[in-house]
Short mmCIF file of C-alpha atoms and ligand atoms in Angstrom, two decimals:
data_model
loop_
_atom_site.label_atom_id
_atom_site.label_comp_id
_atom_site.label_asym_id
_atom_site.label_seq_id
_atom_site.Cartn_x
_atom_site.Cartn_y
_atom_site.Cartn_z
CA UNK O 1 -6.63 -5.90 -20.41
CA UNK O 2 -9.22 -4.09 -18.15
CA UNK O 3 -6.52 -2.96 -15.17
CA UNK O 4 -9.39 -1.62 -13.27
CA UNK O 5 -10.69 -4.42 -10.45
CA UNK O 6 -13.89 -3.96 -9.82
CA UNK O 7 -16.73 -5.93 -7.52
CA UNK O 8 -20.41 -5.63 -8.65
CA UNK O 9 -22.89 -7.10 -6.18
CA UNK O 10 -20.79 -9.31 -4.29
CA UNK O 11 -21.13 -11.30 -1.49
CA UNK O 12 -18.99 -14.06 0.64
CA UNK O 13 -20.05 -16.50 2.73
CA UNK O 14 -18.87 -19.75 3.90
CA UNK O 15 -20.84 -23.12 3.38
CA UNK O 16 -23.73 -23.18 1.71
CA UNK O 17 -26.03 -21.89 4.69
CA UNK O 18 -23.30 -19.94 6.49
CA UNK O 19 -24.38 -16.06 6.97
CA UNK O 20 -23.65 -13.77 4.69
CA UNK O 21 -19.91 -12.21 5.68
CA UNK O 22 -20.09 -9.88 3.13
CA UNK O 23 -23.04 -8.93 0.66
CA UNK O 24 -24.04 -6.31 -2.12
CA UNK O 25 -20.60 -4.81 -2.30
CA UNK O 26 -19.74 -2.77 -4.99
CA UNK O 27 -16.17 -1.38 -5.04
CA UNK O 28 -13.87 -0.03 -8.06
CA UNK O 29 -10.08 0.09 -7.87
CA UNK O 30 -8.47 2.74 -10.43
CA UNK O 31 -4.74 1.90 -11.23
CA UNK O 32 -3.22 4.35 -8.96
CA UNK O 33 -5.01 4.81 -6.14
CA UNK O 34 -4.65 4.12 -2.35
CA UNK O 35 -7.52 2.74 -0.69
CA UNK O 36 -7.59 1.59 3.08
CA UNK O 37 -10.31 -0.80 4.33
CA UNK O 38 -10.97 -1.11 8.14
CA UNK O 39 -13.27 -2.29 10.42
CA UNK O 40 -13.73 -4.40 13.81
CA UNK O 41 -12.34 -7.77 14.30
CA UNK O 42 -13.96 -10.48 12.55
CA UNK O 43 -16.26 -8.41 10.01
CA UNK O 44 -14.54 -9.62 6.65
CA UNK O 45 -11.61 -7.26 5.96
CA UNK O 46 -10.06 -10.27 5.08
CA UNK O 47 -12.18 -12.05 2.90
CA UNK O 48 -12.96 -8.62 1.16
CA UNK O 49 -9.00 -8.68 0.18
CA UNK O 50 -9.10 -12.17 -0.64
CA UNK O 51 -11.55 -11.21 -3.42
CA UNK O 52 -10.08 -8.33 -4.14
CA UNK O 53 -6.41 -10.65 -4.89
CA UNK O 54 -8.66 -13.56 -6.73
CA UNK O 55 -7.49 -15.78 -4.54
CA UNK O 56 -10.99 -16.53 -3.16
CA UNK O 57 -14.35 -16.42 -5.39
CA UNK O 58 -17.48 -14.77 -4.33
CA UNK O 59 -20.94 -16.14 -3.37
CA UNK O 60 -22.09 -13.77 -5.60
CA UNK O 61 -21.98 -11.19 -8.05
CA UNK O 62 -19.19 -10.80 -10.39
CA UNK O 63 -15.49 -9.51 -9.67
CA UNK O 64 -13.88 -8.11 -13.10
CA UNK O 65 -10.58 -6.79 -14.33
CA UNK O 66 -6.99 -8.49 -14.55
CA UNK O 67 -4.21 -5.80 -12.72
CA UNK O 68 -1.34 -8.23 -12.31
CA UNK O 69 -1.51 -8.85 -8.47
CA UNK O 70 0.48 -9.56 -5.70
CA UNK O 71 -0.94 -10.17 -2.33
CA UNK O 72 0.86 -9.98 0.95
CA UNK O 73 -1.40 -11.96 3.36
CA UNK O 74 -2.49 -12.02 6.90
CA UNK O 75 -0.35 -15.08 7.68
CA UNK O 76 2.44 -15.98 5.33
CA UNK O 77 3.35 -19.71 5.44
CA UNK O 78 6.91 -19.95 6.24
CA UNK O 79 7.32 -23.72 6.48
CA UNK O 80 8.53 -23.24 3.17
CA UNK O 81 11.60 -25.33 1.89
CA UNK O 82 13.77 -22.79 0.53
CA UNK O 83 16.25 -20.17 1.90
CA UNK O 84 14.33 -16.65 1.57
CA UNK O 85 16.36 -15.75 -1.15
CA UNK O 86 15.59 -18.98 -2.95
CA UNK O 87 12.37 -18.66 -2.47
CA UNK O 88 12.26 -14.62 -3.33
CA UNK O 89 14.38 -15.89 -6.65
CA UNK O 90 12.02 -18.80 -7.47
CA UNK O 91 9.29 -16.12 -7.47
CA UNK O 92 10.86 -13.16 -9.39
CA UNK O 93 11.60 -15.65 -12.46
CA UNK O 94 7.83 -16.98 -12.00
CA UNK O 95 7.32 -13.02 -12.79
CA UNK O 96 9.15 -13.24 -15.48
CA UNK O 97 12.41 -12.04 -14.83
CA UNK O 98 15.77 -13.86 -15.52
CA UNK O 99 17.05 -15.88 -12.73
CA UNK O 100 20.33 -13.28 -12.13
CA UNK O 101 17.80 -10.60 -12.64
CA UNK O 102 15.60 -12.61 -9.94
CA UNK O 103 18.35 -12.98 -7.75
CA UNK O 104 19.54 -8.79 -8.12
CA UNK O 105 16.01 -7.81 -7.38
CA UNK O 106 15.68 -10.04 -4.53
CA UNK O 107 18.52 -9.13 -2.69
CA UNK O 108 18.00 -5.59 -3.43
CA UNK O 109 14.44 -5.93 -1.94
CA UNK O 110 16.09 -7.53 1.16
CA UNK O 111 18.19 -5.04 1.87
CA UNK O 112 16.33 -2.10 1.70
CA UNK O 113 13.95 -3.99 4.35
CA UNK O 114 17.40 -4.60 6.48
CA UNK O 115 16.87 -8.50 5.76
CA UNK O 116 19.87 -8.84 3.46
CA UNK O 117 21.80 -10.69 6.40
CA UNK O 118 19.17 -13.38 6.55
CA UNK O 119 18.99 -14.10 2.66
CA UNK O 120 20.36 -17.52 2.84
CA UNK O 121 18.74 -18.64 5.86
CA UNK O 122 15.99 -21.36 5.70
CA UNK O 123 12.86 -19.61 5.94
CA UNK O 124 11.81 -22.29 8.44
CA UNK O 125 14.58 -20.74 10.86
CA UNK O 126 13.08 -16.82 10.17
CA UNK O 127 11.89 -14.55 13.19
CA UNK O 128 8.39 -13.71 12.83
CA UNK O 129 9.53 -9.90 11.46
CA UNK O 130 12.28 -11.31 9.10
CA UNK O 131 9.49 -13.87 7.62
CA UNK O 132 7.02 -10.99 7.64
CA UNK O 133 9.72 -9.37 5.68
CA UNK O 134 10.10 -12.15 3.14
CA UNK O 135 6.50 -12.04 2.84
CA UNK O 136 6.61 -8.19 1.83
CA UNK O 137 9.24 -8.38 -0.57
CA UNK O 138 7.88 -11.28 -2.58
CA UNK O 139 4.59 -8.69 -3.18
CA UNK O 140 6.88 -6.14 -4.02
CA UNK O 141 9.54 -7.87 -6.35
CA UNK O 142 6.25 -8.54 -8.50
CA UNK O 143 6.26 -5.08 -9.52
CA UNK O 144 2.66 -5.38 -9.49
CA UNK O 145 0.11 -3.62 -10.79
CA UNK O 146 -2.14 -4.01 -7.54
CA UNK O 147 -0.67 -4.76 -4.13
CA UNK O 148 -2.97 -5.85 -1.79
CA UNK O 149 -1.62 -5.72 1.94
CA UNK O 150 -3.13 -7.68 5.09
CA UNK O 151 -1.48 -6.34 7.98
CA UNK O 152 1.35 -6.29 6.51
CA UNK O 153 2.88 -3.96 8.67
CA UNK O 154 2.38 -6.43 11.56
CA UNK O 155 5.61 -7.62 13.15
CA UNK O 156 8.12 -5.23 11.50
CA UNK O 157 10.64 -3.40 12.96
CA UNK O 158 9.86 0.15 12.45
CA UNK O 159 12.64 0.82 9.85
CA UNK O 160 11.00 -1.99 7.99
CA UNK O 161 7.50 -0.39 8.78
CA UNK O 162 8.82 3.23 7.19
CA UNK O 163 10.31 1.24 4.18
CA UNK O 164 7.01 -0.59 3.28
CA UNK O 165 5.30 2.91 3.71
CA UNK O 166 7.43 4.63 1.40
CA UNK O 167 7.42 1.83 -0.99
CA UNK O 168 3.30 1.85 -0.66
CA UNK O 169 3.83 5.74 -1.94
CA UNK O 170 6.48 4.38 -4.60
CA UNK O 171 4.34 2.22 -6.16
CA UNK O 172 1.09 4.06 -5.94
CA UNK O 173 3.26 6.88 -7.95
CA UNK O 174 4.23 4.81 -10.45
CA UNK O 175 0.23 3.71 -11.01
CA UNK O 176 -0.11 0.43 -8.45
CA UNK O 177 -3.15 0.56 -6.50
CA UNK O 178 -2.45 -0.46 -3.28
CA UNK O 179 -5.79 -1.63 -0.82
CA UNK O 180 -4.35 -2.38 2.65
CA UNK O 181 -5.84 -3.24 5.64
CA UNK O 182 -3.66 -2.15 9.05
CA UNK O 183 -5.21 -1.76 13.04
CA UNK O 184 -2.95 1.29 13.40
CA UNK O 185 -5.45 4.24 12.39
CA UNK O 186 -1.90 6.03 12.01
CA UNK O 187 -0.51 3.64 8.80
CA UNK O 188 -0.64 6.21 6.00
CA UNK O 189 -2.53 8.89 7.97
CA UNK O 190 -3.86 11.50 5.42
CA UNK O 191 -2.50 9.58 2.67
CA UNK O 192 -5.67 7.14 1.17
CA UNK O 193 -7.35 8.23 -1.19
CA UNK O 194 -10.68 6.92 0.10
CA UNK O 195 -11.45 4.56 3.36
CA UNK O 196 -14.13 2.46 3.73
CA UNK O 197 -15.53 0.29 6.31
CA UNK O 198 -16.94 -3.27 6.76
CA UNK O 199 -20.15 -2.73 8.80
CA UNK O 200 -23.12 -5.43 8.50
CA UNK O 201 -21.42 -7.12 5.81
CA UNK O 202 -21.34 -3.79 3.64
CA UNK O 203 -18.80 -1.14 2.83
CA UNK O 204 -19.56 2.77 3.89
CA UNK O 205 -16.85 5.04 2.37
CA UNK O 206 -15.74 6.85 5.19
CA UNK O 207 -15.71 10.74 3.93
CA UNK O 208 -13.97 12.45 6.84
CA UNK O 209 -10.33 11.77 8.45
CA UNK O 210 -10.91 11.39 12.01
CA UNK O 211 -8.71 13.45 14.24
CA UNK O 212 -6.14 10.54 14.93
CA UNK O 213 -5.70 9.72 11.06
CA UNK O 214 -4.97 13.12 10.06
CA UNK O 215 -2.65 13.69 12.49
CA UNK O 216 0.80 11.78 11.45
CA UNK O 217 4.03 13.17 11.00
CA UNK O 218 4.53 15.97 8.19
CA UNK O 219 7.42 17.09 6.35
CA UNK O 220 7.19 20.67 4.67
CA UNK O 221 8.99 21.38 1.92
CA UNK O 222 9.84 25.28 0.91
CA UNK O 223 11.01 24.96 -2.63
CA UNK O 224 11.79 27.51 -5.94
CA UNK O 225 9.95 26.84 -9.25
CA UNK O 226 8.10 28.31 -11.63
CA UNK O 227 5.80 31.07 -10.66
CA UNK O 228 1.99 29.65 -10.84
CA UNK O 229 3.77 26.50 -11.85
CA UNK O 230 2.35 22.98 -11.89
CA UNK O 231 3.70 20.69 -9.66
CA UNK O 232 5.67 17.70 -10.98
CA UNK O 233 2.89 14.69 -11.01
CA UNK O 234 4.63 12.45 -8.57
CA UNK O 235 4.55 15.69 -6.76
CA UNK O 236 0.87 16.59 -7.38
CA UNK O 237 0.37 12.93 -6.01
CA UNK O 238 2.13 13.13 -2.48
CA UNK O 239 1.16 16.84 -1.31
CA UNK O 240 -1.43 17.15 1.55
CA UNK O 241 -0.98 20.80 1.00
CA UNK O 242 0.51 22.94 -1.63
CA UNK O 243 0.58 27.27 -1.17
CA UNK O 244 2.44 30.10 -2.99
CA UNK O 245 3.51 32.45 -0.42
CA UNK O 246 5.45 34.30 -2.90
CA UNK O 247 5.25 34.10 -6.68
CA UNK O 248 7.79 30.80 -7.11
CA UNK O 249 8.27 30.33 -3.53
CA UNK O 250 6.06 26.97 -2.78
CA UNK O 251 5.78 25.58 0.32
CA UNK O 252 4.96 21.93 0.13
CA UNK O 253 2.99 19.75 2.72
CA UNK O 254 3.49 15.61 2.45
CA UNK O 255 3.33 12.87 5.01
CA UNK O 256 6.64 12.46 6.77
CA UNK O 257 6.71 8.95 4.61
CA UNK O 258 6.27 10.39 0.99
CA UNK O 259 8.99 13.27 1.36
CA UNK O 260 11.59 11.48 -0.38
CA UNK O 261 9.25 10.90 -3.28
CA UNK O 262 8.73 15.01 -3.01
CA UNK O 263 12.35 16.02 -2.82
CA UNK O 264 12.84 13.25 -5.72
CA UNK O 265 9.82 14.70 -8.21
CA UNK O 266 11.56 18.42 -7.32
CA UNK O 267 14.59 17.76 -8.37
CA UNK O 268 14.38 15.77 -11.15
CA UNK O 269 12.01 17.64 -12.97
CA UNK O 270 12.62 19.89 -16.12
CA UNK O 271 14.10 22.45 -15.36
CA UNK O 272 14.32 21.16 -11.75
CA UNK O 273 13.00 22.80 -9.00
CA UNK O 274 15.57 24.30 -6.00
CA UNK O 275 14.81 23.15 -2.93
CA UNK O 276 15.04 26.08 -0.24
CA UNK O 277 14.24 23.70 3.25
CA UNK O 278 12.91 21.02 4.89
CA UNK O 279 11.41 20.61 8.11
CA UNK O 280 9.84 17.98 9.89
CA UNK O 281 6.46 19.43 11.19
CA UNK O 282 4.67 18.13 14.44
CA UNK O 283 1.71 15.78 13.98
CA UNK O 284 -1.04 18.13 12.69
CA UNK O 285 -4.72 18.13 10.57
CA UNK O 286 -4.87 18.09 7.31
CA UNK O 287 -5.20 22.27 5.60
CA UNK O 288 -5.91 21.67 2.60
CA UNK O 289 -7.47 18.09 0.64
CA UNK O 290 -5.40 16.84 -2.04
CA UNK O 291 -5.22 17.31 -5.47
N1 ATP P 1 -12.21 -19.91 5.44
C1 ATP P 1 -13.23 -19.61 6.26
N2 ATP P 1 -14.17 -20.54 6.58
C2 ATP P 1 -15.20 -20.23 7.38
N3 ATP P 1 -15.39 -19.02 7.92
C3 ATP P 1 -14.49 -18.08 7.65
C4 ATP P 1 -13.36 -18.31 6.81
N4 ATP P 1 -12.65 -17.17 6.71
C5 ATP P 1 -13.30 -16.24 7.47
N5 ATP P 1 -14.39 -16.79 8.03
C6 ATP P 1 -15.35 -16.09 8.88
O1 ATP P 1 -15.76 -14.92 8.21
C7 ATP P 1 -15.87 -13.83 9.12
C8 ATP P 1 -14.99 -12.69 8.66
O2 ATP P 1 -13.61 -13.11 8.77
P1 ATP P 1 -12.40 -12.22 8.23
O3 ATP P 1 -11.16 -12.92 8.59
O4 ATP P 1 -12.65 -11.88 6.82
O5 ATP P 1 -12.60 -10.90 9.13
P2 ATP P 1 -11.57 -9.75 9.48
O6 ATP P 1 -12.36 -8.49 9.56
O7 ATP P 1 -10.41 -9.78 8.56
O8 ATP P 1 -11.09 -10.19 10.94
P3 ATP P 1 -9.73 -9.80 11.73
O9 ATP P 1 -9.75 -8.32 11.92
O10 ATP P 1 -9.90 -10.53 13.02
O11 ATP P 1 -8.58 -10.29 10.89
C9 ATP P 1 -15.51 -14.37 10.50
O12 ATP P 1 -16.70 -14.72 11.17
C10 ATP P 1 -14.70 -15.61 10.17
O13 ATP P 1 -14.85 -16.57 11.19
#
């Protein structure tokens, strides 16, 4: 199965005569990567992840490649008969997973969004942010193998809003590619691995950070390993910027969001790596590109 999705030529629009929302697009999303589309209200972000999640067909050209996909979109319906973690249970087994093993993941999921008190509440009866939350989780539980995010960040508390950030870097670690769309220029500053923009129903890959997206909070990481060493590949993955002061003294640059992923990489590799400090650094531009 071709996990790559790909768009060759394609264009959107609605009704047979409508005007053309989005045309001639060609995009390719490798397993893995992190790609953030933006643009001004009402230029087809949405409709671009639409395609992107199959849910919607284009005009024209061809969309190819089957990544198992879960799609977390720009309203979630939540006049939905079930309690959330009915609902979140209903889906995991739809995934494939037994229903205890639905149920575990679930309220796992929950909890690490701070929702786990609301789990047996009818999602009818959710605040906007715990029924955004539902909404995440039921993308996430899919273990998919690309997560496609519509604001998804909208209407979370900002614990949640840290959580979905460092499970965007989980994933995309493990091999997910994640496209997201968000109006803060700050979601995931630094992090993408390429931005583009919907402009007259095209997409320009934007090649340079501007000043306010390279400028989120860092976390540098002074660890021991081996001299000239390679990083660990989760590692490799979440660095902004990576120098060898000493021989086997590294000092390690990630987004405040992806440090736990780091610290994790460090010390689990073989033989691990000893961590000498952390520090949280004041919002700064990028030194040095990644990988
Ligand atoms: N189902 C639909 N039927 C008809 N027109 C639509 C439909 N969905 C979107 N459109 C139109 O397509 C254009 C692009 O809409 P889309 O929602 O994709 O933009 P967007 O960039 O995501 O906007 P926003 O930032 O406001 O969410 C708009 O003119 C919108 O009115």
């Amino acid at each position: 199965m071709q996990r790559d999705l790909r768009l060759d030529n394609v264009g959107r629009r609605y009704g047979l005569r409508g005007p053309w929302v989005l045309r001639g697009i060609h995009l390719t999303v490798p397993p893995g990567t992190l790609i953030r589309i933006e643009g001004p209200n009402g230029t087809g972000k949405s409709t671009l992840l639409r395609l992107l999640a199959r849910i919607d067909a284009p005009s024209e050209g061809r969309v190819s490649g089957a990544p198992r996909t879960a799609y977390v979109p720009e309203r979630f319906p939540t006049a939905l008969p079930f309690t959330a973690l009915g609902y979140l249970t209903h889906l995991g087994t739809v995934h494939g997973l037994s229903r205890p093993a639905a149920t575990r993941a679930a309220l796992e999921w929950l909890d690490r969004f701070g929702a786990a008190p609301y789990a047996r509440t009818p999602m009818a009866q959710l605040s906007k942010g715990s029924s955004q939350k539902v909404a995440v989780v039921q993308a996430l539980l899919a273990e998919p193998e690309l997560l496609v995010l519509d604001e998804a960040w909208t209407g979370l508390d900002s614990d949640a809003r840290a959580e979905l950030e460092r499970a965007v870097a989980e994933r995309t670690a493990g091999g997910t590619a994640v496209v997201f769309v968000d109006h803060d220029p700050r979601r995931l500053a630094g992090v993408p691995d390429a931005t583009y923009t919907v402009r007259d129903s095209g997409l320009d890959l934007r090649t340079e950070q501007p000043p306010e997206e390279a400028a989120g909070p860092r976390v540098t990481v002074v660890a021991q390993g081996p001299s000239g060493g390679q990083l660990p590949g989760d590692a490799q993955r979440a660095v902004v910027a990576a120098e060898e002061p000493a021989p086997g003294t590294h000092r390690l640059t990630v987004p405040a969001s992806h440090s736990d992923i780091l610290l994790r990489a460090l010390l689990t590799a073989r033989p691990p790596w000893h961590v000498v400090s952390v520090r949280q650094e004041p919002a700064g531009p990028d030194t040095e590109s990644r990988r």
